[in-house]
Coordinates of N, CA and C in Angstrom, one line a residue:
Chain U
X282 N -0.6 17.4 -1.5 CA -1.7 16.9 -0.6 C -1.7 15.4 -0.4
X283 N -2.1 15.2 0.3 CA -2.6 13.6 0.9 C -1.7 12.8 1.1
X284 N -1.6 13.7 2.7 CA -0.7 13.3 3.1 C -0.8 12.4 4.7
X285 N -0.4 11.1 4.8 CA -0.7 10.0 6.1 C 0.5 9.9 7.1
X286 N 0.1 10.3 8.0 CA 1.2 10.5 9.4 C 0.7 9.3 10.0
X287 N 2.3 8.1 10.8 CA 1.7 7.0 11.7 C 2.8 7.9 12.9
X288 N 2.4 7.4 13.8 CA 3.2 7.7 15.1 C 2.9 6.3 16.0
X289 N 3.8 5.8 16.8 CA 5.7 6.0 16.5 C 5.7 5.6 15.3
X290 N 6.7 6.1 14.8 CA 7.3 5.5 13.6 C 8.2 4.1 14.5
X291 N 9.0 3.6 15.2 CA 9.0 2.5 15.9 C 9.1 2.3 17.4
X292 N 8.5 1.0 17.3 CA 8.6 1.2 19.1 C 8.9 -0.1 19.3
X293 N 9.8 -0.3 20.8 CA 10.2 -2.0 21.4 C 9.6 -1.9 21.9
X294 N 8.9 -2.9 23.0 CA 8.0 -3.2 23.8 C 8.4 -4.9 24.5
X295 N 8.1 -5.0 25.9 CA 8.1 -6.2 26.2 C 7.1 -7.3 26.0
X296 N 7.3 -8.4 26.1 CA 6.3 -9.5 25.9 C 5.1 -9.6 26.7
X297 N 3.8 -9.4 26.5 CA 2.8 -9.0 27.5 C 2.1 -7.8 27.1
X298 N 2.8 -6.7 26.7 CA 2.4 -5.5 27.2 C 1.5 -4.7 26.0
X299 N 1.1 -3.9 25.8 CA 0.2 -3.3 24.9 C 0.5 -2.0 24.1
X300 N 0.5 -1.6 22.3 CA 0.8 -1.2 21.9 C 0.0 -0.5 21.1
X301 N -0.1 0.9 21.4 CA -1.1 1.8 20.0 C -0.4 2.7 18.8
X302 N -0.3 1.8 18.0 CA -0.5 3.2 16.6 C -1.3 4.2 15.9
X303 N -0.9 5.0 16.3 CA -1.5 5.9 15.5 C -1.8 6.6 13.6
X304 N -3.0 6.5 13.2 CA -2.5 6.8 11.8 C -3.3 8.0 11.4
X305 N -3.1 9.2 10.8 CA -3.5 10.1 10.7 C -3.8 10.7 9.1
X306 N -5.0 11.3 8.8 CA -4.8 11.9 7.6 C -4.6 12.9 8.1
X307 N -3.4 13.7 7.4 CA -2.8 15.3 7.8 C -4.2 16.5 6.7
X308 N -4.2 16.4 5.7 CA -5.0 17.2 4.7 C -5.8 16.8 3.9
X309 N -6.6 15.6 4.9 CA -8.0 15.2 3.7 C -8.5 14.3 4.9
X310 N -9.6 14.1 4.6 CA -10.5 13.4 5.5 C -10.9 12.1 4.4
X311 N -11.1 11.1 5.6 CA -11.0 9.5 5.2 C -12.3 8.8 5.8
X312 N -13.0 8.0 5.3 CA -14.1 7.2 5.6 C -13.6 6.4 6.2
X313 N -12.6 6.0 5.0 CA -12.0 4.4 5.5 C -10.7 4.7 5.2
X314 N -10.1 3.5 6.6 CA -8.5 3.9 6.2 C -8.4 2.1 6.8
X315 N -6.9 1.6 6.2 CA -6.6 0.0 6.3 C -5.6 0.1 7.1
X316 N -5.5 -1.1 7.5 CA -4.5 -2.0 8.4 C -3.6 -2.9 8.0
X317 N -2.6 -2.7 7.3 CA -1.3 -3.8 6.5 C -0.4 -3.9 7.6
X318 N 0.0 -5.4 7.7 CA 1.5 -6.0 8.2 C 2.3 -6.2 7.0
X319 N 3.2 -6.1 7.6 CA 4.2 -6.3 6.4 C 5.7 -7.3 7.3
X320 N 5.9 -8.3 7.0 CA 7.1 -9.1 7.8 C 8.3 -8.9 6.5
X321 N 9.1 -9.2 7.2 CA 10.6 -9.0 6.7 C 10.5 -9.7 5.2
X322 N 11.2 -9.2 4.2 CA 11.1 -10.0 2.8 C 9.9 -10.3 2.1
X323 N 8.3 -9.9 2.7 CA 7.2 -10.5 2.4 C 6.6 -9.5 1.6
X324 N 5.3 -9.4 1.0 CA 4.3 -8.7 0.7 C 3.8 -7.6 1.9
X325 N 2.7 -6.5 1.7 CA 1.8 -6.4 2.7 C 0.8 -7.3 2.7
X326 N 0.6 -7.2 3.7 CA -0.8 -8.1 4.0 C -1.9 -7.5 4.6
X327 N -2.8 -7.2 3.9 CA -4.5 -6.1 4.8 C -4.8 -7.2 6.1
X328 N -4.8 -6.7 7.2 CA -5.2 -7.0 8.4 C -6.7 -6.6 8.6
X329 N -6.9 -5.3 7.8 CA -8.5 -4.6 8.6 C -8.7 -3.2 7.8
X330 N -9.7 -3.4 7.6 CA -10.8 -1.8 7.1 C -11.3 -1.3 8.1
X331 N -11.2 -0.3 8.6 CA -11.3 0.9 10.0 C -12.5 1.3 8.8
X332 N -13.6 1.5 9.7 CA -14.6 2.8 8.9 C -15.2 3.7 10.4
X333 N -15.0 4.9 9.5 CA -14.9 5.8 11.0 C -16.6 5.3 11.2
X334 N -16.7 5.2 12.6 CA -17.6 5.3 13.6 C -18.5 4.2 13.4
X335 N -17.8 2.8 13.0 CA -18.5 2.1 13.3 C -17.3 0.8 13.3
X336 N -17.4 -0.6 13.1 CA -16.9 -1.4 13.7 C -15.7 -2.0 12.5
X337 N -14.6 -2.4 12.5 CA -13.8 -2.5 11.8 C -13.8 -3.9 11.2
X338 N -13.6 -4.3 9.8 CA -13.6 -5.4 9.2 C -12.8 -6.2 9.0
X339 N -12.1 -7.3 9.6 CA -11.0 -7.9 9.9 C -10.7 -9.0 9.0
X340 N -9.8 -9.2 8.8 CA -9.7 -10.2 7.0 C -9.4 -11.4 8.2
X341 N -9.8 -12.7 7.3 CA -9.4 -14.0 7.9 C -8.2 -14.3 8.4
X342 N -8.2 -14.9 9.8 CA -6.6 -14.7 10.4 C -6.5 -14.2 11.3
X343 N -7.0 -12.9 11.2 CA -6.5 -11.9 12.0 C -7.6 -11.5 13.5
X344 N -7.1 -12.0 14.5 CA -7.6 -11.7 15.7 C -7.9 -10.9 16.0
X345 N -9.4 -10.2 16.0 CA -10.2 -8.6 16.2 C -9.7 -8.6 17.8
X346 N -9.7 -9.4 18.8 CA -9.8 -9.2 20.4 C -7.8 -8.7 20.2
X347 N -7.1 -9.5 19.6 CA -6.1 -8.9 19.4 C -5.2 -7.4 18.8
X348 N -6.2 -7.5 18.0 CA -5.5 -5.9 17.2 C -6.8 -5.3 17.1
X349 N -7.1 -4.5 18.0 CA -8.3 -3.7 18.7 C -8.2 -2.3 17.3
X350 N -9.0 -2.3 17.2 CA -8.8 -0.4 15.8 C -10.0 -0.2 16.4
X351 N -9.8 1.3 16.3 CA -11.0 2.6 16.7 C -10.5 3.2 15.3
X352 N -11.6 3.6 15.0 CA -11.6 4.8 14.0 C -12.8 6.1 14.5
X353 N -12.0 6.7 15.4 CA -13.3 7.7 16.1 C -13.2 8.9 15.3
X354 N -12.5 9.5 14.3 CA -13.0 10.7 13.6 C -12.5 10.4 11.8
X355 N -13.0 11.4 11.2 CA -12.6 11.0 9.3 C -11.1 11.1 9.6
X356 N -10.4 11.8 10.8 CA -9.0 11.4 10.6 C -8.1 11.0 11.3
X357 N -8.7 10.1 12.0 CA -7.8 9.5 13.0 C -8.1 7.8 13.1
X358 N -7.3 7.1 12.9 CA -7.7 5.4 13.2 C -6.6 5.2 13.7
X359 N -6.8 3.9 15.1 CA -5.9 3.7 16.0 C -5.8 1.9 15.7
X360 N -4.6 1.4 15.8 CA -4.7 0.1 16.0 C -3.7 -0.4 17.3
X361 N -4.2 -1.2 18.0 CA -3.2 -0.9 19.7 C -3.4 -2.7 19.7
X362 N -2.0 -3.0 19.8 CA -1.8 -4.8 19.5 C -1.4 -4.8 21.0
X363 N -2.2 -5.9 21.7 CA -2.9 -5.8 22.9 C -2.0 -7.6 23.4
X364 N -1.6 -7.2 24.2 CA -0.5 -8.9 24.9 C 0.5 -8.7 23.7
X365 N 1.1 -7.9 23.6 CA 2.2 -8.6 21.8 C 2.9 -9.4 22.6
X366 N 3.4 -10.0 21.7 CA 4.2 -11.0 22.1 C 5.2 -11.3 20.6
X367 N 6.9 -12.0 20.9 CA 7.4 -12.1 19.5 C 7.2 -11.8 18.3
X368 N 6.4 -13.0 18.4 CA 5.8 -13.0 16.6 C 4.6 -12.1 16.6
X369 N 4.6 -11.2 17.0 CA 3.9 -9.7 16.3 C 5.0 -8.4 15.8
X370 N 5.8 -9.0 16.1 CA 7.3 -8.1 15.8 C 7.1 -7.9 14.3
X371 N 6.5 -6.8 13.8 CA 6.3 -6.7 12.4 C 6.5 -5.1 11.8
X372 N 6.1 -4.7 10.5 CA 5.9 -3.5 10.1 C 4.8 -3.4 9.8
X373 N 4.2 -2.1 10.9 CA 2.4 -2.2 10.6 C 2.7 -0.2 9.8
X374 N 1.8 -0.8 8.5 CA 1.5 0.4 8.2 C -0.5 0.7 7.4
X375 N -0.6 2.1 7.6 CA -2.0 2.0 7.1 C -2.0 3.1 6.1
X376 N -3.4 3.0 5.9 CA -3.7 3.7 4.4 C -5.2 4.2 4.6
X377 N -5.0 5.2 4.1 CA -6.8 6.2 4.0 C -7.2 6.5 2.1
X378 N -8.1 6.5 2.7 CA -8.7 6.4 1.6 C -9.3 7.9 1.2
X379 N -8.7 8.2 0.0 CA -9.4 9.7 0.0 C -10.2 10.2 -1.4
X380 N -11.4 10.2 -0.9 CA -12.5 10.4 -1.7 C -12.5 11.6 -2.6
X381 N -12.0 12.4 -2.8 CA -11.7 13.7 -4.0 C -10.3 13.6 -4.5
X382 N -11.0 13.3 -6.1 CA -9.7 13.4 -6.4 C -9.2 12.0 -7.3
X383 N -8.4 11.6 -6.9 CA -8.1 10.3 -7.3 C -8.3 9.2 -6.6
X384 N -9.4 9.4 -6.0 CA -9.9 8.1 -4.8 C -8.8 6.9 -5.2
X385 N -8.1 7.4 -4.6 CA -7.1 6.1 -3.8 C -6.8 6.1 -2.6
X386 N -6.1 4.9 -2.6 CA -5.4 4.9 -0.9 C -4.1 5.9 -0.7
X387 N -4.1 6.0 0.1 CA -2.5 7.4 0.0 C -2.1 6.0 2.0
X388 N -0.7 5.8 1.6 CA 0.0 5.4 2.7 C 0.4 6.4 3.7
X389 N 0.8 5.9 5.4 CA 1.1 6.3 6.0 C 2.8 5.7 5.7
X390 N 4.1 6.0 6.7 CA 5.6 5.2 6.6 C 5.2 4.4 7.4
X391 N 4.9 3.7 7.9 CA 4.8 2.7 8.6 C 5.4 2.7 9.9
X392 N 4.9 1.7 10.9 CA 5.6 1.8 12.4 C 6.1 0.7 12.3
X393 N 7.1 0.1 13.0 CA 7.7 -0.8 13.0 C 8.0 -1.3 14.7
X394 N 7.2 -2.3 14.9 CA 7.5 -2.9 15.9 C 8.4 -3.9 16.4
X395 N 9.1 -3.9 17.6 CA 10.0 -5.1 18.2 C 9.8 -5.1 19.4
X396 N 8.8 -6.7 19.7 CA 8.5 -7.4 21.4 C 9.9 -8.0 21.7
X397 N 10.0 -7.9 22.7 CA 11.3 -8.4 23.2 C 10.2 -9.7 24.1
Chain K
X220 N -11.0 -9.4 -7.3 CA -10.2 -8.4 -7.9 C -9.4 -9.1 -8.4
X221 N -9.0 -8.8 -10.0 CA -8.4 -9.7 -10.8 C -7.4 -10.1 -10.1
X222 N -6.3 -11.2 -11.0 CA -4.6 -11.4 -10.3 C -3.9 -10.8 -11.4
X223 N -2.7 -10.2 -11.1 CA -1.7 -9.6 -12.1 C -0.3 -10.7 -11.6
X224 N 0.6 -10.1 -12.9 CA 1.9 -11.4 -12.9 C 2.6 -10.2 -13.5
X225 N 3.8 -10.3 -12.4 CA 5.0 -9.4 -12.8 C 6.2 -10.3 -12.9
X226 N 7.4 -9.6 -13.5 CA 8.5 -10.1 -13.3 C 9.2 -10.2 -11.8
X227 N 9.7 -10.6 -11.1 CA 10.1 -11.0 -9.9 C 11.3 -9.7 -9.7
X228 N 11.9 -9.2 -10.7 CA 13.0 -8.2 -10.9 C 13.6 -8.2 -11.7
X229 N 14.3 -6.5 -12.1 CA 14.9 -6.1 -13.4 C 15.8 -4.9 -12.6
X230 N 16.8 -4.8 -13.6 CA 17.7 -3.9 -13.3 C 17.6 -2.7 -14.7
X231 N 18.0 -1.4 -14.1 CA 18.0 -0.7 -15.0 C 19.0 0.3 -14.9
X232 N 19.5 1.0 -15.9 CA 20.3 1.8 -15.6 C 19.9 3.5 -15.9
X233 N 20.8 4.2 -14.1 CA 20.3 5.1 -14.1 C 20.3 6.1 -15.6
X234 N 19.1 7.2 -15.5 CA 18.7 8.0 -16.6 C 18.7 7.6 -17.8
X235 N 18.3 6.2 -17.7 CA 17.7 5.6 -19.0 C 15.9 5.0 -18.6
X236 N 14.9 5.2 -19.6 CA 13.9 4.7 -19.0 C 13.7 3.4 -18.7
X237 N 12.6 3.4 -17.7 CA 12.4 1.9 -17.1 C 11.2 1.3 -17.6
X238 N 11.1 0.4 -18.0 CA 9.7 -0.3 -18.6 C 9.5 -1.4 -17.7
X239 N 8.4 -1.3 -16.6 CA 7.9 -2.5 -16.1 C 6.7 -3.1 -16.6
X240 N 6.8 -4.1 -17.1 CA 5.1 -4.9 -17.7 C 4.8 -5.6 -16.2
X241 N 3.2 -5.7 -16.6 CA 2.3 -6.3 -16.1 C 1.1 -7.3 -17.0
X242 N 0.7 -8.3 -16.4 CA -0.1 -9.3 -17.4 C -1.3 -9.4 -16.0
X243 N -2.6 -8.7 -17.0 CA -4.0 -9.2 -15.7 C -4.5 -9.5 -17.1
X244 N -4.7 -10.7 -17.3 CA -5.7 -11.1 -18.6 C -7.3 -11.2 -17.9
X245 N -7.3 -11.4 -16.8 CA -8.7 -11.6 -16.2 C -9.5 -9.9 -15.7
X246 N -8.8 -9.3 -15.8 CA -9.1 -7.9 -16.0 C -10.7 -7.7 -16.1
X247 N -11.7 -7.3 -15.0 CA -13.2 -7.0 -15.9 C -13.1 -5.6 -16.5
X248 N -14.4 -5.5 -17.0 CA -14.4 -3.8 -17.9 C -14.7 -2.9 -16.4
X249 N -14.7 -3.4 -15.3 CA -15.2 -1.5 -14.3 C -13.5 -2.0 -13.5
X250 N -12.5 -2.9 -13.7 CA -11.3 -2.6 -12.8 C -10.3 -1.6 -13.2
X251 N -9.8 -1.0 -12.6 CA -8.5 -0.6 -13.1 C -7.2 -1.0 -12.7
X252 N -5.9 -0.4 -13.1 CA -4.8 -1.1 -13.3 C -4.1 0.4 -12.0
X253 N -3.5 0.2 -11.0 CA -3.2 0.7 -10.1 C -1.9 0.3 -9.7
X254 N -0.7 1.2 -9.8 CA 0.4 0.9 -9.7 C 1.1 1.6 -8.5
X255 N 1.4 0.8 -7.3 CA 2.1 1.7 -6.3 C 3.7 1.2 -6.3
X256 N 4.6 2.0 -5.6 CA 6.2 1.6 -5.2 C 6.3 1.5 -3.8
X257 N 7.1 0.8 -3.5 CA 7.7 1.0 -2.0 C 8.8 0.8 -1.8
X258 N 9.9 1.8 -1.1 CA 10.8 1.6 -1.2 C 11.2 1.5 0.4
X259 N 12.5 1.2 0.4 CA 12.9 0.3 1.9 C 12.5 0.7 2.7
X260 N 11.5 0.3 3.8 CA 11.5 0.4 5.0 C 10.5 1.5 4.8
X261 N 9.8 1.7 4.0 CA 9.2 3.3 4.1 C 7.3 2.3 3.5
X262 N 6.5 3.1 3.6 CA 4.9 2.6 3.3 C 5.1 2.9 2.1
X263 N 4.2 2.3 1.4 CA 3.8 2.6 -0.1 C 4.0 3.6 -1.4
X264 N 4.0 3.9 -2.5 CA 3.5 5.1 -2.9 C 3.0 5.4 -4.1
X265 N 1.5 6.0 -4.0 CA 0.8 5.9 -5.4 C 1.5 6.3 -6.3
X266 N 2.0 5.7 -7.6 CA 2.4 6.5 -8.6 C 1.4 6.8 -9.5
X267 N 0.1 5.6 -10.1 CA -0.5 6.2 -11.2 C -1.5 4.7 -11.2
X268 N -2.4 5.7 -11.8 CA -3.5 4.2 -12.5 C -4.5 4.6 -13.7
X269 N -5.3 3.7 -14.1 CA -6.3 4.0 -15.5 C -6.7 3.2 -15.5
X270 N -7.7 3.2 -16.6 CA -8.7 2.2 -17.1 C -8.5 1.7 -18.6
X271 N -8.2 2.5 -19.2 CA -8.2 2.1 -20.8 C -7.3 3.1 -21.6
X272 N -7.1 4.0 -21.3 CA -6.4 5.0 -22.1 C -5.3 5.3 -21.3
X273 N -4.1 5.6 -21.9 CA -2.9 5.8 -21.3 C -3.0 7.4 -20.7
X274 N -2.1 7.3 -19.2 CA -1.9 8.5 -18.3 C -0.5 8.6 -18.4
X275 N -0.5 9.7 -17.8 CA 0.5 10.0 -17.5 C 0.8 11.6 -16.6
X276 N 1.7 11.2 -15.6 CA 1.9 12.1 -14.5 C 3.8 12.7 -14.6
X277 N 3.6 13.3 -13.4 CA 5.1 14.1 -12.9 C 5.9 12.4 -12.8
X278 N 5.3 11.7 -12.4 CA 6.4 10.4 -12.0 C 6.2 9.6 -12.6
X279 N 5.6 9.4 -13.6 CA 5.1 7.8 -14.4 C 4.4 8.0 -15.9
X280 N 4.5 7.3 -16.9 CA 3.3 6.9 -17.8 C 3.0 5.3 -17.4
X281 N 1.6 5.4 -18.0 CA 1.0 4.4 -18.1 C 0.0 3.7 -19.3
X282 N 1.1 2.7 -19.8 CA 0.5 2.4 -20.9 C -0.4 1.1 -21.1
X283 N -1.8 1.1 -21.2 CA -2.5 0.0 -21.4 C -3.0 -0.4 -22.7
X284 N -2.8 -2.0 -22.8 CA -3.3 -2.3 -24.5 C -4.6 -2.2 -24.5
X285 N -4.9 -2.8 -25.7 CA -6.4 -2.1 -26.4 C -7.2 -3.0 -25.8
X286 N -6.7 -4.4 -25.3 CA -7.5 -5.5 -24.8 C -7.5 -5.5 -23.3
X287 N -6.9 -4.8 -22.5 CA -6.8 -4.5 -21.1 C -6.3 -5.6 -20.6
X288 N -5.4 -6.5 -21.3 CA -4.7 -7.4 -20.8 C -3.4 -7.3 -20.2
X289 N -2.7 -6.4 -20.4 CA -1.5 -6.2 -20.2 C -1.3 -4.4 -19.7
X290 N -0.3 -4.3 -18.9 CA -0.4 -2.7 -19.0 C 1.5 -2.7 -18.8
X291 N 2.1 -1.3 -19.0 CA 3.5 -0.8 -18.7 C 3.7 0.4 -18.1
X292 N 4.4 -0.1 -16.5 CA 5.0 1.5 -16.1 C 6.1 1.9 -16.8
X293 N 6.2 3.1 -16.9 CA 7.1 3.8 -18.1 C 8.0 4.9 -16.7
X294 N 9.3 4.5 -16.2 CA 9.8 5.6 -15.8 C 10.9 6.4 -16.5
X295 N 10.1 7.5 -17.0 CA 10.8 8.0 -18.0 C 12.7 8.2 -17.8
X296 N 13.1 8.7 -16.9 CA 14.5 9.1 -16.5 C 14.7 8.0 -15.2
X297 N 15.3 7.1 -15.2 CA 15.2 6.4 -13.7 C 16.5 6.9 -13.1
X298 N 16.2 7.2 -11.7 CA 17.1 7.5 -11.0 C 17.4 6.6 -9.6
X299 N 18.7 6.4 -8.8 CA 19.0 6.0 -8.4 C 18.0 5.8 -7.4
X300 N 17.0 7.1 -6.7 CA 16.3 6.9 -5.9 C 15.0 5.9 -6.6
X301 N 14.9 5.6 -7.4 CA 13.4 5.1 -7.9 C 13.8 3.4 -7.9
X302 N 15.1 3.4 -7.5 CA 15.3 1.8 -6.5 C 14.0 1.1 -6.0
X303 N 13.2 0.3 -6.1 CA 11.7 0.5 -4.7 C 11.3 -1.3 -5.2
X304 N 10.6 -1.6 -4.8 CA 9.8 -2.8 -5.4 C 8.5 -2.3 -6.0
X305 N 7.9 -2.1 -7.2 CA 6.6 -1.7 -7.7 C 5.3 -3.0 -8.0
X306 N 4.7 -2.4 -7.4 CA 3.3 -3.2 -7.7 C 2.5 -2.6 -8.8
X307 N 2.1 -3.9 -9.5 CA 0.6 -3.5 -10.3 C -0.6 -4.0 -9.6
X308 N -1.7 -3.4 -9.5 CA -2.5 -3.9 -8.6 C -3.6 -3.9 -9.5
X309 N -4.8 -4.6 -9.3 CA -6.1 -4.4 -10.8 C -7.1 -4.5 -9.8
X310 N -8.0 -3.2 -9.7 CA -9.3 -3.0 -8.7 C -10.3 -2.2 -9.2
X311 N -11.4 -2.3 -8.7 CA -12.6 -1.1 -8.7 C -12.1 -0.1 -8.0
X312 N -12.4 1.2 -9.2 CA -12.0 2.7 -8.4 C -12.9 2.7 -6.9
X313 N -12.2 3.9 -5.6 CA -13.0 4.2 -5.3 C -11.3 4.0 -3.9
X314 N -12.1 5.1 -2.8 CA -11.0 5.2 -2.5 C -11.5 3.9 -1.0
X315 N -12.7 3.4 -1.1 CA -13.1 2.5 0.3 C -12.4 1.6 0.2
X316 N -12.5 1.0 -1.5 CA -11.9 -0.5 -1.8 C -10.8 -0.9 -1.5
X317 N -10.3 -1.9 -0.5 CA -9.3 -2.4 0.0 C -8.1 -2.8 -1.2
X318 N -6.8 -2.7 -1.2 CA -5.8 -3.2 -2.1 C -5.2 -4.9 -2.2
X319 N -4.7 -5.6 -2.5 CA -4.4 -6.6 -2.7 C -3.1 -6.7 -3.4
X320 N -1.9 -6.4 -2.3 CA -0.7 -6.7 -2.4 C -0.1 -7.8 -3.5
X321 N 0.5 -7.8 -4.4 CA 1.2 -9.0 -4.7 C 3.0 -9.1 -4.2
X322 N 4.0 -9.8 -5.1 CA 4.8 -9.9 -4.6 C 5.6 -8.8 -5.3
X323 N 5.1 -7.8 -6.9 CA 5.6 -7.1 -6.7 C 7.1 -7.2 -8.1
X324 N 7.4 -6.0 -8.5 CA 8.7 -6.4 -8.8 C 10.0 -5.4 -8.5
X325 N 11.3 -6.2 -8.1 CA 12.1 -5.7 -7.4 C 13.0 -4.7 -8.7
X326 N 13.1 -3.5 -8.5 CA 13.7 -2.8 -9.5 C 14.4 -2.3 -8.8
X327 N 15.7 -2.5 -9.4 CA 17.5 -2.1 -8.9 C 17.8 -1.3 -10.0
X328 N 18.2 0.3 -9.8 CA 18.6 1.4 -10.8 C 19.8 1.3 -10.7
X329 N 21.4 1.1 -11.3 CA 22.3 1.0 -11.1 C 23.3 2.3 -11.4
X330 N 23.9 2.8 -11.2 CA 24.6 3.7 -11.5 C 25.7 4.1 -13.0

């Protein structure tokens, strides 16, 4: 069990244009699920706490008008990077949080994006 | 949430065990010690965590001293696949609480 689906797993995209990931708990339902970048050679980095049905908590840095998240049910959170441009060319992956059990985070594989 | 200090990387050889330390001396009494992998190009993966007494699962032990200063992942048989970079992470349970990446250490199983 606990198990986190993202879709696409990658996508290119041109400079301008707008992109949604999907992240899904498959067999547990999630309050809260996160938002990590991850750039080549680096750490992750938390971008944002999604809590279903209310407004998402964006760590310092990180442009809320830019990386828009919905979390409209316990298992679905969306994050859709909005004008990308180059340097958003990263590995976004997320994490839910699952309350029975060993309340941890359980990861999604991550999506990986490239703005041309 | 405390800070932990790993080694940067270690090599080990396959089907021999793997010992990763970790140093959180700032450790308080409600965090625990939370260890994920991640291996190339793939998201995360919980292997194991505790608070004071050693665990142990299908993929890991986890050994913590008496002072909660230090803790060790124990991969009992390492195999080529368990290649990944592992984090120790030190947090309040609970599955809301946000994680705090470090850099992690780079484990190479070699053949």
């Amino acid at each position: 069990g606990a198990v986190v689906s993202q879709h696409p797993s990658w996508v290119i995209c041109k400079s301008g244009t707008s992109v949604k990931i999907e992240c899904r708990s498959l067999d547990f339902q999630a309050t809260t699920m996160f938002w990590y970048r991850q750039f080549p050679k680096q750490s992750l980095m938390l971008m944002a706490t999604s809590n279903e049905g209310s407004k998402a908590t964006y760590e310092q840095g990180v442009e809320k008008d830019k990386f828009l998240i919905n979390h409209a049910s316990l298992t679905l959170s969306t994050l859709t990077v909005t004008s990308a441009h180059p340097e958003d060319s990263s590995f976004y992956i997320c994490s839910a949080g699952r309350l029975a059990g060993k309340e941890t985070q359980y990861f999604g594989p991550g999506t990986r994006l490239l703005v041309l | 949430d405390a800070k932990t200090t790993q080694p940067t990387s270690m090599d080990c050889a396959e089907g021999r065990a793997a010992n990763l330390p970790c140093n959180h001396s700032t450790i308080s009494g409600n965090e625990y010690v939370y260890w994920y992998r991640q291996i190339h190009s793939q998201g995360p993966q919980y292997i194991i965590h505790g608070l004071k007494n050693n665990e142990t699962n299908e993929m890991a032990s986890l050994i913590i001293t008496e002072d909660r200063k230090s803790s060790t992942l124990i991969l009992p048989h390492a195999t080529l696949r368990d290649t990944a970079v592992y984090y120790c992470i030190v947090r309040v349970a609970g599955a809301d609480y946000k994680l705090s990446f470090g850099a992690g250490t780079t484990v190479t199983v070699r053949a």
